[in-house]
PDB file of C-alpha atoms and ligand atoms in Angstrom:
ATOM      1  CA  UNK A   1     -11.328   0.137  -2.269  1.00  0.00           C
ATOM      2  CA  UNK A   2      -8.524  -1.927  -3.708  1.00  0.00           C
ATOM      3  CA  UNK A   3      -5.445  -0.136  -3.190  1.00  0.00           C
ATOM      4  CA  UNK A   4      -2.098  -1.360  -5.008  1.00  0.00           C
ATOM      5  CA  UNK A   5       0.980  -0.751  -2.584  1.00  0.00           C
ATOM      6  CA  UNK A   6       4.263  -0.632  -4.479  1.00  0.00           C
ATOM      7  CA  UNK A   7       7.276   0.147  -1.573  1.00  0.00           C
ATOM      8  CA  UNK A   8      10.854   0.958  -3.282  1.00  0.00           C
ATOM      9  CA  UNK A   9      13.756   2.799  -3.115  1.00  0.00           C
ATOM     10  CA  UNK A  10      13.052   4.775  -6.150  1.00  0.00           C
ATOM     11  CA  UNK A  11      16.953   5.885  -6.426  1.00  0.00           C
ATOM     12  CA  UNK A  12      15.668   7.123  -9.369  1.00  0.00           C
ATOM     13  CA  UNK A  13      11.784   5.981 -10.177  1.00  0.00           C
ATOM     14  CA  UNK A  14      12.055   4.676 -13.643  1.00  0.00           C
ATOM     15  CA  UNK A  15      10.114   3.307 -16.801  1.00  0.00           C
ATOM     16  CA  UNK A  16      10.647  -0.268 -15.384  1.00  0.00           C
ATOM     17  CA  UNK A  17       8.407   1.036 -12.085  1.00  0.00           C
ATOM     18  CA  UNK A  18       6.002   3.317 -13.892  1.00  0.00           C
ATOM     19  CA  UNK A  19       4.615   0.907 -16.584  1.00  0.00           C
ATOM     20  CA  UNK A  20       4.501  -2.215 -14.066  1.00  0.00           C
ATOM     21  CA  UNK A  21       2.429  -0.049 -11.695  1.00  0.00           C
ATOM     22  CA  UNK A  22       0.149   0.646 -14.324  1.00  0.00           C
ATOM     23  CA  UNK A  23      -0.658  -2.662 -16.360  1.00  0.00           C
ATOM     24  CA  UNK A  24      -1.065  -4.180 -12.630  1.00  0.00           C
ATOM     25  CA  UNK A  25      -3.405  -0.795 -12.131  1.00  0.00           C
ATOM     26  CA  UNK A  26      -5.298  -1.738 -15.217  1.00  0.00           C
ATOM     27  CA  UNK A  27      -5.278  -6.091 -14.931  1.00  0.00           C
ATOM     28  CA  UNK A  28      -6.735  -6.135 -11.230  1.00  0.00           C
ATOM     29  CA  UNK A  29      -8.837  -2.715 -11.897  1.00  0.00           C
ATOM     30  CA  UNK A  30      -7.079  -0.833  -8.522  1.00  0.00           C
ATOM     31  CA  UNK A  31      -8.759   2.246  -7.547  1.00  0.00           C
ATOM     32  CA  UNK A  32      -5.029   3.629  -7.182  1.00  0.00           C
ATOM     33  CA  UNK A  33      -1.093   2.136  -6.831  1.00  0.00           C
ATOM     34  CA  UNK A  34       0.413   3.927  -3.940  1.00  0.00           C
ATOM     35  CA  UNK A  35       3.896   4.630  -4.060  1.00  0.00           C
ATOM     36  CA  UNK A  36       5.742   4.031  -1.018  1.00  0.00           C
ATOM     37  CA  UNK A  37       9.162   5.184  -1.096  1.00  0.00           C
ATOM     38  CA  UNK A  38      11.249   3.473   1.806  1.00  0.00           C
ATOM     39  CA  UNK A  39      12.970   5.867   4.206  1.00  0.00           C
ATOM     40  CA  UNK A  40      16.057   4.020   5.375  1.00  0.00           C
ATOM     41  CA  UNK A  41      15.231   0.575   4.103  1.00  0.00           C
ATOM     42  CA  UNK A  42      16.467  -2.279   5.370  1.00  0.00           C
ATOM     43  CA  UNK A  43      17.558  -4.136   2.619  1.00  0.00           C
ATOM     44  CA  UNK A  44      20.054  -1.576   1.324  1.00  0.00           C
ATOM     45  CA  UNK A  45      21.902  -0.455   3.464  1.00  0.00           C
ATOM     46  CA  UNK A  46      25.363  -1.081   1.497  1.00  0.00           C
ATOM     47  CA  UNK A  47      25.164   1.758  -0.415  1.00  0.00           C
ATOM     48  CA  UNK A  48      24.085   5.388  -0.002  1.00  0.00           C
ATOM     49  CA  UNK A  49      20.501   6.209  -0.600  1.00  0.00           C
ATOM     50  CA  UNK A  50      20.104   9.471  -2.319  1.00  0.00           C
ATOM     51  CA  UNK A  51      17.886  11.909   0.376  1.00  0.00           C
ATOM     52  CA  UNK A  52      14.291  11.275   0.370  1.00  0.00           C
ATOM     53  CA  UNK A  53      13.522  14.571  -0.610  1.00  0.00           C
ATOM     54  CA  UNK A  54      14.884  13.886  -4.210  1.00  0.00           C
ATOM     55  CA  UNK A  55      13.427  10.071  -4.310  1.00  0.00           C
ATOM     56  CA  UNK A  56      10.481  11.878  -3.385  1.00  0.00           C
ATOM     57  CA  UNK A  57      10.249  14.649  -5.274  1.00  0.00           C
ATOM     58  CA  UNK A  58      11.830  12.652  -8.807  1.00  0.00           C
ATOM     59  CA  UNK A  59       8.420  10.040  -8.094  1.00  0.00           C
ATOM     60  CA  UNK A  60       6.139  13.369  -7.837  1.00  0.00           C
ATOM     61  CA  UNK A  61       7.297  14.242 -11.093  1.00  0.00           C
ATOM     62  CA  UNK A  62       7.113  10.790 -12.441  1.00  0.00           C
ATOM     63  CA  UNK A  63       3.473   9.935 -11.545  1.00  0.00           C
ATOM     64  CA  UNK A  64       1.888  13.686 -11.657  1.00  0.00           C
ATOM     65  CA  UNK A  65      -0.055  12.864 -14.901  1.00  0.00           C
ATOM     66  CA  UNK A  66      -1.816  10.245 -13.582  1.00  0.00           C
ATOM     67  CA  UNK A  67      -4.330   9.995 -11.781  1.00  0.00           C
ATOM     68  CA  UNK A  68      -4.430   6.503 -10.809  1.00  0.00           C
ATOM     69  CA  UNK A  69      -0.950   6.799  -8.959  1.00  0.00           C
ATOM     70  CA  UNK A  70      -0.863   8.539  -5.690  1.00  0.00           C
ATOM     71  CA  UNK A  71       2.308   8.980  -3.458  1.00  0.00           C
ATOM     72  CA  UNK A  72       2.332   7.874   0.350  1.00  0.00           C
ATOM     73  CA  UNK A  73       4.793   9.007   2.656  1.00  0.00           C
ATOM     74  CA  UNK A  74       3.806   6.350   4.775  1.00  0.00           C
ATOM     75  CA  UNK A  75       7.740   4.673   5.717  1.00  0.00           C
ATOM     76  CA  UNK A  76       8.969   8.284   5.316  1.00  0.00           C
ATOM     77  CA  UNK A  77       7.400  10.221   8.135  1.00  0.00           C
ATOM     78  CA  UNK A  78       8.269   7.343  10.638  1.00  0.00           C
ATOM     79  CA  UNK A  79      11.880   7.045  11.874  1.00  0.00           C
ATOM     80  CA  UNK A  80      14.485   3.822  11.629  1.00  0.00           C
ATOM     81  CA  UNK A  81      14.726   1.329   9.353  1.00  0.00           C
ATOM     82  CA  UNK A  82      10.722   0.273   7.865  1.00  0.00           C
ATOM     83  CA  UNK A  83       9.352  -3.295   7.157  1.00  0.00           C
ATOM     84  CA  UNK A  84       7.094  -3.779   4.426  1.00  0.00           C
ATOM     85  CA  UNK A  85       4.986  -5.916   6.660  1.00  0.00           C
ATOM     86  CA  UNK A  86       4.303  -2.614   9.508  1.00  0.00           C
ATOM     87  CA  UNK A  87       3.481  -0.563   6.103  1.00  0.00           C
ATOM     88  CA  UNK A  88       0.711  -2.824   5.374  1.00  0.00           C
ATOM     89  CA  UNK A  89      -0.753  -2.253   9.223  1.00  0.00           C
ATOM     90  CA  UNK A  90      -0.092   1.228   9.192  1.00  0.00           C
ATOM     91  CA  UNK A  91      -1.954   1.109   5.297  1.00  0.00           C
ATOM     92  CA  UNK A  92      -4.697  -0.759   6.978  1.00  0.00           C
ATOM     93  CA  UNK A  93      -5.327   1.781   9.640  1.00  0.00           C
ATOM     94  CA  UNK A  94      -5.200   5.123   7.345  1.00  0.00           C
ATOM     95  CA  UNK A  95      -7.444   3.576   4.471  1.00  0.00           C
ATOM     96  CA  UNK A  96      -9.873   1.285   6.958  1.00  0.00           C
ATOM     97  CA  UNK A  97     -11.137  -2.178   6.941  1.00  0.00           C
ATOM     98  CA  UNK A  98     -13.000  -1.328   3.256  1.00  0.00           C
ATOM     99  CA  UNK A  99      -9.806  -1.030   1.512  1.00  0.00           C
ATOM    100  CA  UNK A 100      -8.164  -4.834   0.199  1.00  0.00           C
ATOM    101  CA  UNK A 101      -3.929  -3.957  -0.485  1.00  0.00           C
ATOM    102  CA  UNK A 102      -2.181  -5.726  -3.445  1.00  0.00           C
ATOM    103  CA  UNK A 103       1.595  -5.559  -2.159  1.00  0.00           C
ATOM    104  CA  UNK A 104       3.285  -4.945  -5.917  1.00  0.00           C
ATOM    105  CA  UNK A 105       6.859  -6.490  -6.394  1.00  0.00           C
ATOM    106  CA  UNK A 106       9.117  -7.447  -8.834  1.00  0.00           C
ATOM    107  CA  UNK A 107       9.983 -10.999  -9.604  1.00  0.00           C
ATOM    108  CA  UNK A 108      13.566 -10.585  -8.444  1.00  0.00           C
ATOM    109  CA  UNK A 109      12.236  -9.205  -4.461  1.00  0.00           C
ATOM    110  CA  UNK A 110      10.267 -12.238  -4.263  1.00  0.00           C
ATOM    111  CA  UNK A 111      13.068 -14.274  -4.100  1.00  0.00           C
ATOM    112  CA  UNK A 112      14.045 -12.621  -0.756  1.00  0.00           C
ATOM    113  CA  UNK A 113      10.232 -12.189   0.565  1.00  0.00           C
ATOM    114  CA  UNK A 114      11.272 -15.184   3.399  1.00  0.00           C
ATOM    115  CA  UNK A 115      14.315 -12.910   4.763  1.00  0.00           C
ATOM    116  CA  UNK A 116      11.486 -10.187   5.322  1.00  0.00           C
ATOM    117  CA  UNK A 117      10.384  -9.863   8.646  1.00  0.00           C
ATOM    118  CA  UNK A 118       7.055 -11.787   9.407  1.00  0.00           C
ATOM    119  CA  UNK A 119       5.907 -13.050   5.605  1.00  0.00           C
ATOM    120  CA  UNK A 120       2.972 -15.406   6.716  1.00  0.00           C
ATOM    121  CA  UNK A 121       1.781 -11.831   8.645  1.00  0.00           C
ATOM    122  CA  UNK A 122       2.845  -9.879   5.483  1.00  0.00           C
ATOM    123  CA  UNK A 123       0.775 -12.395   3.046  1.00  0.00           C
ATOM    124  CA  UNK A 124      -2.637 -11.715   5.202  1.00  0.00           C
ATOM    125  CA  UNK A 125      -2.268  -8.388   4.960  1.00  0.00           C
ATOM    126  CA  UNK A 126      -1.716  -8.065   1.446  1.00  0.00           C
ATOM    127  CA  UNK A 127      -2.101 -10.347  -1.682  1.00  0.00           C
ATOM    128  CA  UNK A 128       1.325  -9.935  -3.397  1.00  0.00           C
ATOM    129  CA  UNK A 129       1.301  -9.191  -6.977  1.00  0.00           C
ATOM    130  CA  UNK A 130       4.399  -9.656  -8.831  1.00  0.00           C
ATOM    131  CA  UNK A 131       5.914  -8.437 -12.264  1.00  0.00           C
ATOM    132  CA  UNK A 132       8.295  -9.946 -14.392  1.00  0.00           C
ATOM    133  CA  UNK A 133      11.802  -8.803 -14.349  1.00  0.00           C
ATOM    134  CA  UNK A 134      13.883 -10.043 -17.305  1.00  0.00           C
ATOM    135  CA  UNK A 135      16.757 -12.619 -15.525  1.00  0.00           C
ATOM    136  CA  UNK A 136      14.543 -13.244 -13.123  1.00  0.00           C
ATOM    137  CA  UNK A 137      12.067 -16.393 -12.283  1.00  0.00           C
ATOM    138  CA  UNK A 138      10.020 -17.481  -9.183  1.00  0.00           C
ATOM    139  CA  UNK A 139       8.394 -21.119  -8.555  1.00  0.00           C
ATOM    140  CA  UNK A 140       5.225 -20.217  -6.025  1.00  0.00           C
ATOM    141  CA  UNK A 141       4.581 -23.482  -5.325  1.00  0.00           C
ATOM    142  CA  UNK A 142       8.053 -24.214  -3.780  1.00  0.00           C
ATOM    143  CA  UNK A 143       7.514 -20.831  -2.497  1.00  0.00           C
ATOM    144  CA  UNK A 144       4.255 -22.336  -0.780  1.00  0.00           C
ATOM    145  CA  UNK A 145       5.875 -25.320   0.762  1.00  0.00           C
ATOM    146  CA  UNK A 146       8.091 -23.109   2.854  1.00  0.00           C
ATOM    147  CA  UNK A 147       5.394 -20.651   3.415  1.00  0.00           C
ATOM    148  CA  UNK A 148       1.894 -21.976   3.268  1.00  0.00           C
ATOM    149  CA  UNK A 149      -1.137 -20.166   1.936  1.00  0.00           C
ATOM    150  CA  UNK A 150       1.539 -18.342  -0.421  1.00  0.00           C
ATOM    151  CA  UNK A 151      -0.149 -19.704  -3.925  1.00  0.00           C
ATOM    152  CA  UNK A 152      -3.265 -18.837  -2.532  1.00  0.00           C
ATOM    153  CA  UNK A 153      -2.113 -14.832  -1.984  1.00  0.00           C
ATOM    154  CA  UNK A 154       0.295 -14.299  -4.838  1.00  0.00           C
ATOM    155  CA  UNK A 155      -0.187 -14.161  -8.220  1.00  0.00           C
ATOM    156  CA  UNK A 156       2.245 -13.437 -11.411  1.00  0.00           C
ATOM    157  CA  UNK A 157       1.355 -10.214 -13.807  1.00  0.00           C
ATOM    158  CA  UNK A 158       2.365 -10.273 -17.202  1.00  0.00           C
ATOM    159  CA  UNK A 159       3.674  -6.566 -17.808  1.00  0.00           C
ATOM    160  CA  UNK A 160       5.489  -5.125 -20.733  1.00  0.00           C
ATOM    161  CA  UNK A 161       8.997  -6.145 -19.412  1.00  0.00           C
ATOM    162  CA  UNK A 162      11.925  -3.792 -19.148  1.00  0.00           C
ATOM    163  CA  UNK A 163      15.435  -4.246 -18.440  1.00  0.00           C
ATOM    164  CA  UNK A 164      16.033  -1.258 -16.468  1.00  0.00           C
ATOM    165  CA  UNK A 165      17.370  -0.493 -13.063  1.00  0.00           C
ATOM    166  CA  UNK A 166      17.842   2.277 -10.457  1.00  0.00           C
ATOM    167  CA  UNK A 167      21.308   1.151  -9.670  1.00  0.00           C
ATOM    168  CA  UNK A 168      21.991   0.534 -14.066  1.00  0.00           C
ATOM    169  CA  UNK A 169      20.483   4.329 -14.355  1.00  0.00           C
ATOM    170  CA  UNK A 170      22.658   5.800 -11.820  1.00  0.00           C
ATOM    171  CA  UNK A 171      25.883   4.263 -12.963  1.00  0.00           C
ATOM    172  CA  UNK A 172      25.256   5.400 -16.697  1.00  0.00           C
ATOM    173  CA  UNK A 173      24.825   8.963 -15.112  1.00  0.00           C
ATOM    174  CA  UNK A 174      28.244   8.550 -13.576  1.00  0.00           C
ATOM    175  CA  UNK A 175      29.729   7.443 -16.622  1.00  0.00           C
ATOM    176  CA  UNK A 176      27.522   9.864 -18.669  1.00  0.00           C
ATOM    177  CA  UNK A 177      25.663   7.322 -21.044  1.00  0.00           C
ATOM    178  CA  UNK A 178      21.911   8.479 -22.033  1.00  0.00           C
ATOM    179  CA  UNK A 179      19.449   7.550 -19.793  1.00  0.00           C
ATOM    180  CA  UNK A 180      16.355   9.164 -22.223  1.00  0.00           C
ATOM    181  CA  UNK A 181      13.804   6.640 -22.285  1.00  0.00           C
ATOM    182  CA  UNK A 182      14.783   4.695 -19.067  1.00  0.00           C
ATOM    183  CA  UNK A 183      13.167   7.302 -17.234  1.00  0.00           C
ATOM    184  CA  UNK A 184      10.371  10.282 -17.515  1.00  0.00           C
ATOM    185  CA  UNK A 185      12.201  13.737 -18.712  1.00  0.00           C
ATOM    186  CA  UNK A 186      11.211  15.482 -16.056  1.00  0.00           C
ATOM    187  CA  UNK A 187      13.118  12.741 -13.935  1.00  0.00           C
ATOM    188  CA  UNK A 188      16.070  13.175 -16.235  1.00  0.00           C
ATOM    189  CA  UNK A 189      16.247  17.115 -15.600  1.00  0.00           C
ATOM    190  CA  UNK A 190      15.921  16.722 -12.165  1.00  0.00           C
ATOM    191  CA  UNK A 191      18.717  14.576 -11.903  1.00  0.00           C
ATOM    192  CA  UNK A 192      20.798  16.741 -14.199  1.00  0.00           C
ATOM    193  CA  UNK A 193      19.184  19.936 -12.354  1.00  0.00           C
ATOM    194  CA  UNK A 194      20.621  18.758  -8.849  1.00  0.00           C
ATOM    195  CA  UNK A 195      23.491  17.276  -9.901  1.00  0.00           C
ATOM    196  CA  UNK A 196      22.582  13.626  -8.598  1.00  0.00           C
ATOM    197  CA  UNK A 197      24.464  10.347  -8.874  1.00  0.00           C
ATOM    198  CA  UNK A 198      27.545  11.797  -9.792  1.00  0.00           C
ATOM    199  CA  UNK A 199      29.651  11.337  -7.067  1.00  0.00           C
ATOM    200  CA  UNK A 200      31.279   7.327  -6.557  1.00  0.00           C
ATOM    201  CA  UNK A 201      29.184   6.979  -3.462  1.00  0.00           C
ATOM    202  CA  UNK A 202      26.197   6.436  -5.422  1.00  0.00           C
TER     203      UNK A 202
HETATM  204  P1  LIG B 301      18.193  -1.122  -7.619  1.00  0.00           P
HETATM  205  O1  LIG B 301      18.725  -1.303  -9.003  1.00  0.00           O
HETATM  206  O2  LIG B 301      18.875  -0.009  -6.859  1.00  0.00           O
HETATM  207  O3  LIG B 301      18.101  -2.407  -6.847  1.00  0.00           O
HETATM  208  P2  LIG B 301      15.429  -1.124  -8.545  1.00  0.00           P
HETATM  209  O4  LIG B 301      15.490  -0.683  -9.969  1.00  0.00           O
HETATM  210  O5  LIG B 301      15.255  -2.595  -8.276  1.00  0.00           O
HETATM  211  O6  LIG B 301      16.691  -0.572  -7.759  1.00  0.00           O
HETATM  212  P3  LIG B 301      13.638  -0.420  -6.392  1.00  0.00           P
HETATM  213  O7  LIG B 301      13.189   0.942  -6.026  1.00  0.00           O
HETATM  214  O8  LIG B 301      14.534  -1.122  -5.481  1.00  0.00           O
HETATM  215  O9  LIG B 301      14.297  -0.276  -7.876  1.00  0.00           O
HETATM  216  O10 LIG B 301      12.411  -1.335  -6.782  1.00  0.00           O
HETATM  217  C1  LIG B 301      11.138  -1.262  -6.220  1.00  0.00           C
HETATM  218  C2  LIG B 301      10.335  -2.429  -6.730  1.00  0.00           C
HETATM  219  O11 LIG B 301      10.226  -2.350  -8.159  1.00  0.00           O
HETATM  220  C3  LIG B 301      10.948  -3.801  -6.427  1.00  0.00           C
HETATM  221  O12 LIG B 301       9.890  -4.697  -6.064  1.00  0.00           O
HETATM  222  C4  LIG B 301      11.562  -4.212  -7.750  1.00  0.00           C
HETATM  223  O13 LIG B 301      11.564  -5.609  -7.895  1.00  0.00           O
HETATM  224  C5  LIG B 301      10.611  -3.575  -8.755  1.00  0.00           C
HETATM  225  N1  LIG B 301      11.275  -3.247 -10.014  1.00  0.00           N
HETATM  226  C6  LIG B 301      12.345  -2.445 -10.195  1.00  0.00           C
HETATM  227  N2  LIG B 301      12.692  -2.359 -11.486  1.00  0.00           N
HETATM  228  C7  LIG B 301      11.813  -3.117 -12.168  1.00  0.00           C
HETATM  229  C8  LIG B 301      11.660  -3.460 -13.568  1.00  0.00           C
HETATM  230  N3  LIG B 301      12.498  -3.009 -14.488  1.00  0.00           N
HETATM  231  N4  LIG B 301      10.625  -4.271 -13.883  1.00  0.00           N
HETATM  232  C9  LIG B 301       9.798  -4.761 -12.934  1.00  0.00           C
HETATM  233  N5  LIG B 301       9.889  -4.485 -11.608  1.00  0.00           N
HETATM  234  C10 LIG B 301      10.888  -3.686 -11.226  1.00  0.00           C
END
């Protein structure tokens, strides 16, 4: 089984997430892109994360109509702050030593992969597919020299790009600028339903 893993916030899911997941669904012909929202997440910790029970149920909505998108709750049901490279082991164990994981990330988080905890693990366990992200570029072979057997596990995706971001959607909520079309309209009147990223903490 080859099993796409794509770990995020989702502080809202967007377009940005939903149509990378898929072209990378369709190019490497994966049996399914998990969604792995984070539970407390490590790298954000400087602003408030909406509770996982919206970020969870906003990416139900979000991926409900297809069938090659499946939600894990993988980093949610464990406690404390979760590393992308224990998903992967924990991944391993529920799917089995038939399943191969393609660790999905935007061009802009591979730029931080070496302040992850354990990479060289985190590269064995996973080959890391990334998307474009407008503004942002990578050089895997530098990459490589600093952490070997990198161009060997990572490869680039061209996906329709978008310039869109959880933290761009939830300020234009604040401010009350559209977000139709940034994100599914389900997502949109769940957001306006439960009053989210209204308030300056956000
Ligand atoms: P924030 O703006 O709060 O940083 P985000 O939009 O980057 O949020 P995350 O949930 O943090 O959303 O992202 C999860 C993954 O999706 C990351 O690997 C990120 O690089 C990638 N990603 C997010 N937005 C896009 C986009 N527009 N195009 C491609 N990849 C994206």
């Amino acid at each position: 089984m080859r099993l796409g893993v794509f770990g995020g916030t989702f502080d809202p899911v967007h377009y940005g997430h939903l149509v990378a997941a898929e072209e990378v669904r369709y190019r490497l012909r994966l049996d399914k892109v998990l969604f792995v929202p984070a539970g407390m997440p490590p790298h954000k910790l400087d602003h408030d994360i909406t509770p996982t029970r919206h970020r969870v149920a906003m990416l139900e909505l979000a991926i409900a109509s297809n069938p090659g998108f499946a939600l894990s709750r993988v980093d949610i049901d464990r406690h404390g702050p979760c590393y992308t490279v224990d998903t992967l082991a924990l991944l391993h164990e529920e799917y089995g030593p038939g399943a191969e994981l393609f660790f999905l990330m935007g061009m802009d988080s591979l730029a931080d992969i070496l302040t992850w905890k354990d990479p060289e693990r985190l590269i064995r366990l996973a080959r890391i597919v990334v998307v474009g992200r407008p503004g942002f570029q990578a050089d895997v072979d530098e990459l490589d020299k600093v952490l070997p057997g990198a161009a060997e596990r990572i490869c680039i995706v061209d996906t329709p790009l978008m310039e869109v971001s959880s933290s761009d959607i939830r300020q234009r909520v604040r401010e009350g600028a559209p977000i139709r079309y940034q994100v599914p309209e389900a997502v949109e009147a769940y957001i306006r339903a439960h009053r989210l990223y209204l308030d300056d903490a956000y």
